[in-house]
């Protein structure tokens, strides 16, 4: 029993060292971030974060749903990120292979000829086959540290993949809303051309009856041509946006078509942001940075163990005979060895590798801190823009109503001769600008909502 206890003590010590190594490798250095209890720009609705995983469906746009789901399968960045996850998983499996001994098989057969001065050649035949095994004992936890680093890197890649998917989904949503807004702005410009044509007919009629001058006709004709010309850049932007969506979808732009939907039918959902501390636990980019920091802790530990001696156990067995391609009769051999190796001098290579690992950890700690601070800033900014753009849209709606009323009144007054042509043209210009500004204001509100979804993690959970 006493002998057993003597043997058990080193085992317990080794297990204790291994467990302490695991805890130190999983530990993430403190980024020293003091979270505020509330957001600087609180929305009107408060409460816990509750975001659907397929958040794009809350806009109630069938075409948007199809675009996002297709992009998550075929977008080039998504495919690249998915393959990187696969590569990281294979790297983790390679690291886990260190748990098992390495086995090698060898076989050879050949002839050797030799002669001395004045004698004939003497041929010596030989055939041998053998198997050998070696296993590095993880005395200090270095191998385990490498496994932990590979696992953390794999987790980081998985989280980065989710961040890419979220980013692409948000880009698709923003591009689709841009496309719908440009369609609406084009329609508004076409209606403005129709108004200009109606005014042109009024001016022509008044000119024929001597109530308008040739200068009035020329001024209105210039206005009409200007309104027609304003359609061209909108059409160009519409085509460019369609092509950009095609690239996001992984499709050829030249043959890509989109369904028709009304911009006004898109719903704008209400969101709650929770607290700042909640957000950083729900963003995949923050989780990816945290996993990289965990990997750096394991790498520092592994680099330190390289300063310590290594213990390797190996064994071999084989057969050999003095005949070509024959092991009968054969000489059987077996053997084993336990070797201890300690690097005495390597020109500072190992020590400098430890310093590099520590510096890398400091770098990743600051990177993690930066990602968290950026997440807080993006969320506050999106909350502010959602609030401001909602109020601006309501104000712009009131402006449009007044501009529409002014245009109608001035058209009637111009027919009666109560106002001049310039007053009527100013009213038309104000009405057109108010219509166009309302579309752009609603687009800004939609984009702010998409940015808020992205800032809140898009329903992702670790």
Short mmCIF file of C-alpha atoms in Angstrom, two decimals:
data_model
loop_
_atom_site.label_atom_id
_atom_site.label_comp_id
_atom_site.label_asym_id
_atom_site.label_seq_id
_atom_site.Cartn_x
_atom_site.Cartn_y
_atom_site.Cartn_z
CA UNK A 1 0.00 0.00 0.00
CA UNK A 2 2.86 2.39 0.86
CA UNK A 3 4.48 1.64 -2.47
CA UNK A 4 1.21 2.36 -4.26
CA UNK A 5 0.87 5.69 -2.50
CA UNK A 6 4.44 6.58 -3.51
CA UNK A 7 3.54 5.86 -7.13
CA UNK A 8 0.22 7.66 -6.84
CA UNK A 9 1.74 10.93 -5.60
CA UNK A 10 3.54 11.87 -8.85
CA UNK A 11 0.41 11.02 -10.81
CA UNK A 12 -1.67 13.35 -8.64
CA UNK A 13 0.93 16.08 -9.01
CA UNK A 14 0.91 15.67 -12.79
CA UNK A 15 -2.90 15.73 -12.92
CA UNK A 16 -2.91 18.86 -10.77
CA UNK A 17 -0.41 20.54 -13.07
CA UNK A 18 -2.49 19.56 -16.09
CA UNK A 19 -5.69 20.95 -14.56
CA UNK A 20 -3.99 24.21 -13.64
CA UNK A 21 -2.61 24.39 -17.18
CA UNK A 22 -6.13 23.96 -18.59
CA UNK A 23 -7.47 26.77 -16.41
CA UNK A 24 -4.64 29.12 -17.37
CA UNK A 25 -5.06 28.29 -21.05
CA UNK A 26 -8.83 28.97 -20.98
CA UNK A 27 -8.46 32.19 -19.03
CA UNK A 28 -8.98 35.41 -21.00
CA UNK A 29 -6.99 38.45 -19.80
CA UNK A 30 -9.13 41.27 -18.47
CA UNK A 31 -9.79 44.02 -21.04
CA UNK A 32 -10.74 46.48 -18.25
CA UNK A 33 -13.89 47.80 -19.94
CA UNK A 34 -16.38 49.58 -17.69
CA UNK A 35 -19.81 49.09 -19.24
CA UNK A 36 -22.39 51.83 -18.89
CA UNK A 37 -25.72 50.66 -17.43
CA UNK A 38 -27.69 52.37 -20.25
CA UNK A 39 -27.20 53.48 -23.83
CA UNK A 40 -26.48 57.12 -24.58
CA UNK A 41 -29.30 57.22 -27.15
CA UNK A 42 -32.08 55.12 -25.73
CA UNK A 43 -34.92 54.16 -28.09
CA UNK A 44 -38.51 54.79 -27.12
CA UNK A 45 -38.96 51.07 -26.47
CA UNK A 46 -36.84 49.50 -23.77
CA UNK A 47 -36.44 45.87 -22.72
CA UNK A 48 -34.34 42.77 -23.22
CA UNK A 49 -32.90 41.98 -26.63
CA UNK A 50 -35.27 39.74 -28.56
CA UNK A 51 -34.20 39.41 -32.18
CA UNK A 52 -35.32 36.70 -34.56
CA UNK A 53 -32.52 34.68 -36.07
CA UNK A 54 -34.00 35.31 -39.52
CA UNK A 55 -34.41 39.01 -38.77
CA UNK A 56 -34.75 40.03 -42.42
CA UNK A 57 -38.22 38.47 -42.50
CA UNK A 58 -39.51 41.17 -40.12
CA UNK A 59 -39.44 43.65 -43.05
CA UNK A 60 -42.12 41.52 -44.76
CA UNK A 61 -40.43 41.63 -48.16
CA UNK A 62 -40.63 38.25 -49.97
CA UNK A 63 -37.91 39.21 -52.45
CA UNK A 64 -35.57 40.22 -49.61
CA UNK A 65 -36.05 36.84 -47.94
CA UNK A 66 -35.17 35.04 -51.17
CA UNK A 67 -32.12 37.22 -51.74
CA UNK A 68 -30.71 36.75 -48.24
CA UNK A 69 -31.26 32.99 -48.19
CA UNK A 70 -29.61 32.63 -51.61
CA UNK A 71 -26.67 34.86 -50.64
CA UNK A 72 -26.00 32.78 -47.54
CA UNK A 73 -25.39 29.81 -49.81
CA UNK A 74 -23.71 31.29 -52.89
CA UNK A 75 -22.03 34.55 -51.87
CA UNK A 76 -18.28 34.31 -52.41
CA UNK A 77 -17.34 35.71 -49.00
CA UNK A 78 -19.70 33.25 -47.29
CA UNK A 79 -18.24 30.31 -49.22
CA UNK A 80 -14.70 31.46 -48.37
CA UNK A 81 -15.56 31.78 -44.67
CA UNK A 82 -17.21 28.35 -44.71
CA UNK A 83 -14.09 26.75 -46.19
CA UNK A 84 -11.94 28.46 -43.57
CA UNK A 85 -14.07 26.82 -40.90
CA UNK A 86 -13.44 23.48 -42.55
CA UNK A 87 -9.69 24.16 -42.64
CA UNK A 88 -9.67 25.15 -38.96
CA UNK A 89 -11.57 21.99 -38.06
CA UNK A 90 -8.98 19.87 -39.87
CA UNK A 91 -6.18 21.75 -38.10
CA UNK A 92 -7.86 20.95 -34.81
CA UNK A 93 -7.99 17.26 -35.76
CA UNK A 94 -4.28 17.39 -36.63
CA UNK A 95 -3.54 18.84 -33.19
CA UNK A 96 -5.69 16.18 -31.53
CA UNK A 97 -3.65 13.50 -33.31
CA UNK A 98 -0.87 14.22 -30.79
CA UNK A 99 -2.91 12.16 -28.29
CA UNK A 100 -1.91 9.02 -30.15
CA UNK A 101 1.51 7.46 -30.72
CA UNK A 102 3.05 7.65 -34.16
CA UNK A 103 3.60 4.34 -35.92
CA UNK A 104 5.92 3.70 -38.87
CA UNK A 105 6.54 0.63 -40.99
CA UNK A 106 9.73 0.01 -42.95
CA UNK A 107 10.93 -2.70 -45.30
CA UNK A 108 14.05 -3.05 -47.41
CA UNK A 109 15.85 -5.60 -49.52
CA UNK A 110 19.14 -5.21 -51.33
CA UNK A 111 22.59 -6.44 -52.20
CA UNK A 112 25.98 -5.02 -51.30
CA UNK A 113 29.21 -5.90 -53.12
CA UNK A 114 32.72 -5.42 -51.75
CA UNK A 115 36.26 -6.52 -52.64
CA UNK A 116 39.77 -6.13 -51.38
CA UNK A 117 42.90 -5.71 -53.45
CA UNK A 118 43.67 -8.91 -55.32
CA UNK A 119 40.43 -10.70 -54.39
CA UNK A 120 37.09 -11.32 -56.08
CA UNK A 121 33.90 -9.40 -55.45
CA UNK A 122 31.88 -10.63 -52.48
CA UNK A 123 28.08 -10.14 -52.57
CA UNK A 124 26.15 -9.67 -49.36
CA UNK A 125 22.35 -9.92 -49.51
CA UNK A 126 19.97 -8.57 -46.89
CA UNK A 127 16.23 -8.21 -46.30
CA UNK A 128 14.64 -6.46 -43.33
CA UNK A 129 11.20 -5.39 -42.15
CA UNK A 130 10.21 -3.59 -39.00
CA UNK A 131 7.69 -1.47 -37.17
CA UNK A 132 8.41 1.31 -34.73
CA UNK A 133 6.29 3.45 -32.43
CA UNK A 134 7.03 6.65 -30.57
CA UNK A 135 5.05 8.77 -28.16
CA UNK A 136 5.91 12.10 -26.59
CA UNK A 137 4.86 12.24 -22.97
CA UNK A 138 3.14 15.54 -22.25
CA UNK A 139 4.98 16.22 -18.99
CA UNK A 140 4.36 19.96 -18.86
CA UNK A 141 1.12 20.30 -20.80
CA UNK A 142 2.69 21.72 -23.98
CA UNK A 143 0.89 19.28 -26.25
CA UNK A 144 -2.36 19.95 -24.44
CA UNK A 145 -1.76 23.70 -24.88
CA UNK A 146 -1.37 23.26 -28.63
CA UNK A 147 -4.64 21.33 -28.70
CA UNK A 148 -6.39 24.10 -26.78
CA UNK A 149 -4.96 26.71 -29.16
CA UNK A 150 -6.23 24.76 -32.18
CA UNK A 151 -9.66 24.39 -30.61
CA UNK A 152 -9.85 28.11 -29.81
CA UNK A 153 -8.76 28.98 -33.34
CA UNK A 154 -11.48 26.72 -34.67
CA UNK A 155 -14.08 28.44 -32.48
CA UNK A 156 -12.82 31.82 -33.65
CA UNK A 157 -13.21 30.77 -37.27
CA UNK A 158 -16.74 29.52 -36.62
CA UNK A 159 -17.67 32.84 -35.00
CA UNK A 160 -16.02 34.78 -37.83
CA UNK A 161 -18.09 32.76 -40.30
CA UNK A 162 -21.25 33.84 -38.45
CA UNK A 163 -20.06 37.46 -38.53
CA UNK A 164 -19.54 37.21 -42.30
CA UNK A 165 -23.02 35.74 -42.78
CA UNK A 166 -24.51 38.58 -40.73
CA UNK A 167 -22.57 41.19 -42.68
CA UNK A 168 -23.61 39.76 -46.04
CA UNK A 169 -27.26 39.53 -44.96
CA UNK A 170 -27.17 43.18 -43.87
CA UNK A 171 -25.48 44.21 -47.13
CA UNK A 172 -28.14 42.39 -49.15
CA UNK A 173 -30.93 44.07 -47.16
CA UNK A 174 -29.37 47.53 -47.53
CA UNK A 175 -28.80 47.04 -51.27
CA UNK A 176 -32.34 45.81 -51.79
CA UNK A 177 -33.78 48.82 -49.98
CA UNK A 178 -31.54 51.08 -52.07
CA UNK A 179 -32.92 49.42 -55.18
CA UNK A 180 -36.54 49.90 -54.10
CA UNK A 181 -35.85 53.52 -53.12
CA UNK A 182 -34.27 54.23 -56.51
CA UNK A 183 -37.31 52.70 -58.21
CA UNK A 184 -39.55 54.98 -56.15
CA UNK A 185 -37.37 58.03 -56.85
CA UNK A 186 -37.47 57.22 -60.57
CA UNK A 187 -41.25 56.99 -60.43
CA UNK A 188 -41.36 60.32 -58.59
CA UNK A 189 -39.16 61.91 -61.25
CA UNK A 190 -41.45 60.56 -63.97
CA UNK A 191 -44.46 62.06 -62.23
CA UNK A 192 -42.60 65.35 -61.98
CA UNK A 193 -42.03 65.21 -65.75
CA UNK A 194 -45.77 64.71 -66.18
CA UNK A 195 -46.42 67.78 -64.03
CA UNK A 196 -43.90 69.75 -66.11
CA UNK A 197 -45.67 68.63 -69.29
CA UNK A 198 -49.02 69.73 -67.84
CA UNK A 199 -47.59 73.13 -66.98
CA UNK A 200 -46.10 73.32 -70.49
CA UNK A 201 -49.55 72.82 -71.96
CA UNK A 202 -50.94 75.57 -69.71
CA UNK A 203 -48.16 77.99 -70.73
CA UNK A 204 -48.63 77.14 -74.43
CA UNK A 205 -52.36 77.76 -74.12
CA UNK A 206 -51.85 81.09 -72.37
CA UNK A 207 -49.25 82.10 -74.99
CA UNK A 208 -51.67 81.36 -77.82
CA UNK A 209 -54.26 83.57 -76.09
CA UNK A 210 -51.75 86.35 -75.51
CA UNK A 211 -51.64 85.86 -71.71
CA UNK A 212 -48.04 84.57 -71.65
CA UNK A 213 -44.84 85.63 -73.31
CA UNK A 214 -42.40 83.71 -75.48
CA UNK A 215 -39.94 83.94 -72.63
CA UNK A 216 -42.42 82.06 -70.39
CA UNK A 217 -42.66 79.32 -72.99
CA UNK A 218 -38.87 79.05 -73.21
CA UNK A 219 -38.44 79.00 -69.43
CA UNK A 220 -40.98 76.19 -69.04
CA UNK A 221 -39.49 74.25 -71.93
CA UNK A 222 -36.10 74.44 -70.21
CA UNK A 223 -37.70 73.22 -66.98
CA UNK A 224 -39.30 70.28 -68.77
CA UNK A 225 -36.03 69.25 -70.40
CA UNK A 226 -34.25 69.49 -67.06
CA UNK A 227 -36.82 67.22 -65.41
CA UNK A 228 -36.48 64.69 -68.23
CA UNK A 229 -32.70 64.78 -67.91
CA UNK A 230 -32.92 64.11 -64.16
CA UNK A 231 -34.25 60.62 -64.94
CA UNK A 232 -30.98 59.45 -66.50
CA UNK A 233 -28.69 59.37 -63.40
CA UNK A 234 -31.43 57.64 -61.42
CA UNK A 235 -31.65 54.93 -64.07
CA UNK A 236 -27.87 54.57 -63.98
CA UNK A 237 -27.86 54.15 -60.18
CA UNK A 238 -30.71 51.65 -60.46
CA UNK A 239 -28.73 49.50 -62.91
CA UNK A 240 -25.58 49.74 -60.78
CA UNK A 241 -27.47 48.68 -57.65
CA UNK A 242 -29.03 45.72 -59.46
CA UNK A 243 -25.56 44.62 -60.60
CA UNK A 244 -24.20 45.00 -57.05
CA UNK A 245 -27.00 42.78 -55.71
CA UNK A 246 -26.16 40.19 -58.37
CA UNK A 247 -22.56 40.06 -57.15
CA UNK A 248 -23.74 39.66 -53.55
CA UNK A 249 -25.89 36.77 -54.76
CA UNK A 250 -22.97 35.15 -56.57
CA UNK A 251 -24.71 35.62 -59.93
CA UNK A 252 -23.70 37.11 -63.28
CA UNK A 253 -24.86 40.76 -63.29
CA UNK A 254 -25.81 40.85 -66.99
CA UNK A 255 -28.58 38.26 -66.70
CA UNK A 256 -29.77 39.08 -63.18
CA UNK A 257 -33.36 40.19 -62.65
CA UNK A 258 -35.29 41.30 -59.56
CA UNK A 259 -38.95 41.07 -58.67
CA UNK A 260 -41.10 44.19 -58.42
CA UNK A 261 -42.14 45.32 -54.96
CA UNK A 262 -43.41 48.64 -53.66
CA UNK A 263 -41.07 50.61 -51.46
CA UNK A 264 -43.97 51.75 -49.29
CA UNK A 265 -44.95 48.13 -48.53
CA UNK A 266 -41.70 47.45 -46.65
CA UNK A 267 -42.35 47.33 -42.89
CA UNK A 268 -39.98 48.89 -40.39
CA UNK A 269 -39.83 46.71 -37.24
CA UNK A 270 -39.32 48.05 -33.72
CA UNK A 271 -36.26 46.85 -31.79
CA UNK A 272 -35.09 46.87 -28.18
CA UNK A 273 -31.39 47.01 -27.36
CA UNK A 274 -31.14 45.70 -23.80
CA UNK A 275 -28.04 46.93 -21.96
CA UNK A 276 -24.51 47.52 -23.32
CA UNK A 277 -23.20 44.48 -21.45
CA UNK A 278 -25.83 42.30 -23.19
CA UNK A 279 -24.76 43.27 -26.68
CA UNK A 280 -21.12 42.14 -26.49
CA UNK A 281 -22.23 38.61 -25.61
CA UNK A 282 -24.46 38.42 -28.71
CA UNK A 283 -22.06 39.58 -31.42
CA UNK A 284 -20.10 36.91 -33.31
CA UNK A 285 -17.18 39.25 -34.03
CA UNK A 286 -16.69 39.84 -30.29
CA UNK A 287 -16.84 36.09 -29.66
CA UNK A 288 -14.27 35.52 -32.43
CA UNK A 289 -11.89 38.05 -30.85
CA UNK A 290 -12.35 36.40 -27.46
CA UNK A 291 -11.57 32.96 -28.91
CA UNK A 292 -8.39 34.31 -30.51
CA UNK A 293 -7.39 35.69 -27.13
CA UNK A 294 -7.93 32.25 -25.57
CA UNK A 295 -5.75 30.73 -28.29
CA UNK A 296 -3.00 33.24 -27.50
CA UNK A 297 -3.04 32.20 -23.83
CA UNK A 298 -2.56 28.58 -24.86
CA UNK A 299 0.23 29.56 -27.27
CA UNK A 300 2.07 31.42 -24.49
CA UNK A 301 1.84 28.34 -22.27
CA UNK A 302 3.04 26.06 -25.09
CA UNK A 303 5.99 28.36 -25.81
CA UNK A 304 7.02 28.28 -22.16
CA UNK A 305 6.98 24.48 -22.05
CA UNK A 306 9.49 24.45 -24.90
CA UNK A 307 12.04 25.68 -22.34
CA UNK A 308 11.56 22.50 -20.30
CA UNK A 309 12.97 19.03 -21.03
CA UNK A 310 10.97 16.65 -23.18
CA UNK A 311 10.40 12.95 -22.57
CA UNK A 312 9.82 10.52 -25.44
CA UNK A 313 9.00 6.81 -25.30
CA UNK A 314 9.76 4.66 -28.32
CA UNK A 315 9.72 0.97 -29.24
CA UNK A 316 10.54 -1.15 -32.26
CA UNK A 317 10.27 -4.68 -33.56
CA UNK A 318 11.60 -6.22 -36.74
CA UNK A 319 12.96 -9.12 -38.72
CA UNK A 320 16.06 -9.38 -40.89
CA UNK A 321 17.66 -12.07 -43.05
CA UNK A 322 20.72 -12.42 -45.26
CA UNK A 323 18.70 -13.30 -48.36
CA UNK A 324 17.05 -11.14 -50.99
CA UNK A 325 13.26 -10.78 -50.65
CA UNK A 326 13.09 -13.40 -47.94
CA UNK A 327 12.62 -13.31 -44.19
CA UNK A 328 13.01 -17.02 -43.68
CA UNK A 329 15.12 -17.80 -41.73
CA UNK A 330 15.02 -14.41 -40.00
CA UNK A 331 16.52 -12.68 -37.01
CA UNK A 332 13.85 -11.21 -34.74
CA UNK A 333 14.64 -7.97 -32.92
CA UNK A 334 12.73 -5.88 -30.39
CA UNK A 335 13.67 -2.88 -28.34
CA UNK A 336 12.44 0.15 -26.46
CA UNK A 337 13.87 3.40 -25.18
CA UNK A 338 12.97 6.28 -22.96
CA UNK A 339 14.76 9.48 -23.89
CA UNK A 340 15.00 12.82 -22.13
CA UNK A 341 16.04 15.88 -24.12
CA UNK A 342 16.76 19.41 -22.96
CA UNK A 343 17.79 22.27 -25.21
CA UNK A 344 20.87 23.92 -23.73
CA UNK A 345 21.63 26.51 -26.37
CA UNK A 346 19.54 27.61 -29.38
CA UNK A 347 20.74 31.17 -29.88
CA UNK A 348 17.75 32.57 -27.97
CA UNK A 349 15.25 31.00 -30.40
CA UNK A 350 13.01 29.41 -27.75
CA UNK A 351 13.17 32.36 -25.35
CA UNK A 352 12.35 34.80 -28.14
CA UNK A 353 9.43 32.61 -29.20
CA UNK A 354 8.03 33.00 -25.68
CA UNK A 355 8.41 36.77 -25.97
CA UNK A 356 6.68 36.73 -29.37
CA UNK A 357 3.76 34.75 -27.91
CA UNK A 358 3.42 37.21 -25.03
CA UNK A 359 3.52 40.18 -27.40
CA UNK A 360 0.90 38.50 -29.60
CA UNK A 361 -1.31 38.06 -26.53
CA UNK A 362 -1.02 41.77 -25.71
CA UNK A 363 -1.90 42.60 -29.32
CA UNK A 364 -4.97 40.35 -29.30
CA UNK A 365 -6.06 41.71 -25.93
CA UNK A 366 -6.05 45.22 -27.39
CA UNK A 367 -7.79 43.92 -30.51
CA UNK A 368 -10.49 42.36 -28.33
CA UNK A 369 -10.90 45.64 -26.46
CA UNK A 370 -11.16 47.52 -29.75
CA UNK A 371 -13.84 45.14 -31.08
CA UNK A 372 -15.92 45.56 -27.90
CA UNK A 373 -15.65 49.35 -27.96
CA UNK A 374 -16.54 49.39 -31.65
CA UNK A 375 -19.60 47.22 -30.94
CA UNK A 376 -20.77 49.67 -28.27
CA UNK A 377 -20.19 52.65 -30.56
CA UNK A 378 -22.00 51.03 -33.52
CA UNK A 379 -25.02 50.16 -31.40
CA UNK A 380 -25.30 53.63 -29.88
CA UNK A 381 -24.92 55.20 -33.32
CA UNK A 382 -27.60 52.94 -34.83
CA UNK A 383 -29.98 53.66 -31.94
CA UNK A 384 -29.49 57.38 -32.45
CA UNK A 385 -30.04 57.17 -36.21
CA UNK A 386 -33.18 55.04 -35.82
CA UNK A 387 -34.62 57.65 -33.47
CA UNK A 388 -33.60 60.67 -35.55
CA UNK A 389 -34.61 59.27 -38.94
CA UNK A 390 -38.04 58.29 -37.59
CA UNK A 391 -38.66 61.87 -36.51
CA UNK A 392 -37.27 63.25 -39.77
CA UNK A 393 -39.57 61.01 -41.81
CA UNK A 394 -42.61 62.26 -39.90
CA UNK A 395 -41.53 65.89 -40.45
CA UNK A 396 -40.85 65.26 -44.14
CA UNK A 397 -44.32 63.77 -44.57
CA UNK A 398 -45.82 67.01 -43.26
CA UNK A 399 -43.55 69.04 -45.58
CA UNK A 400 -44.75 67.00 -48.57
CA UNK A 401 -48.40 67.60 -47.71
CA UNK A 402 -47.85 71.36 -47.62
CA UNK A 403 -45.80 71.31 -50.87
CA UNK A 404 -48.57 69.37 -52.64
CA UNK A 405 -51.18 71.88 -51.46
CA UNK A 406 -49.01 74.81 -52.55
CA UNK A 407 -48.50 73.37 -56.04
CA UNK A 408 -52.23 72.81 -56.58
CA UNK A 409 -53.11 76.32 -55.42
CA UNK A 410 -50.44 77.99 -57.56
CA UNK A 411 -51.52 76.02 -60.66
CA UNK A 412 -55.05 77.40 -60.25
CA UNK A 413 -53.78 80.90 -59.55
CA UNK A 414 -51.46 80.82 -62.59
CA UNK A 415 -54.42 79.94 -64.85
CA UNK A 416 -56.21 82.91 -63.37
CA UNK A 417 -53.17 85.14 -63.85
CA UNK A 418 -52.75 85.81 -60.10
CA UNK A 419 -49.12 84.56 -59.95
CA UNK A 420 -46.28 84.53 -62.43
CA UNK A 421 -44.68 81.45 -63.99
CA UNK A 422 -41.64 81.54 -61.70
CA UNK A 423 -43.84 81.15 -58.62
CA UNK A 424 -45.51 78.10 -60.18
CA UNK A 425 -42.14 76.58 -61.11
CA UNK A 426 -40.84 77.13 -57.58
CA UNK A 427 -43.88 75.30 -56.23
CA UNK A 428 -43.30 72.38 -58.60
CA UNK A 429 -39.62 72.23 -57.64
CA UNK A 430 -40.48 72.25 -53.92
CA UNK A 431 -43.05 69.49 -54.39
CA UNK A 432 -40.60 67.30 -56.31
CA UNK A 433 -37.84 67.85 -53.76
CA UNK A 434 -40.22 67.02 -50.91
CA UNK A 435 -41.29 63.78 -52.59
CA UNK A 436 -37.71 62.75 -53.31
CA UNK A 437 -36.57 63.70 -49.79
CA UNK A 438 -39.34 61.59 -48.24
CA UNK A 439 -38.18 58.50 -50.14
CA UNK A 440 -34.57 59.11 -49.12
CA UNK A 441 -35.61 59.73 -45.53
CA UNK A 442 -37.47 56.44 -45.35
CA UNK A 443 -34.45 54.73 -46.90
CA UNK A 444 -32.23 56.26 -44.21
CA UNK A 445 -34.58 54.89 -41.56
CA UNK A 446 -34.51 51.41 -43.12
CA UNK A 447 -30.72 51.47 -43.34
CA UNK A 448 -30.46 52.56 -39.71
CA UNK A 449 -32.73 49.66 -38.70
CA UNK A 450 -30.56 47.18 -40.63
CA UNK A 451 -27.45 48.64 -38.98
CA UNK A 452 -29.10 48.23 -35.58
CA UNK A 453 -29.86 44.59 -36.35
CA UNK A 454 -26.21 44.10 -37.31
CA UNK A 455 -24.94 45.98 -34.24
CA UNK A 456 -27.11 43.82 -31.96
CA UNK A 457 -25.75 40.61 -33.47
CA UNK A 458 -28.66 39.77 -35.78
CA UNK A 459 -30.19 37.25 -33.39
CA UNK A 460 -26.96 35.25 -33.08
CA UNK A 461 -26.37 33.42 -29.80
CA UNK A 462 -23.13 31.84 -28.67
#
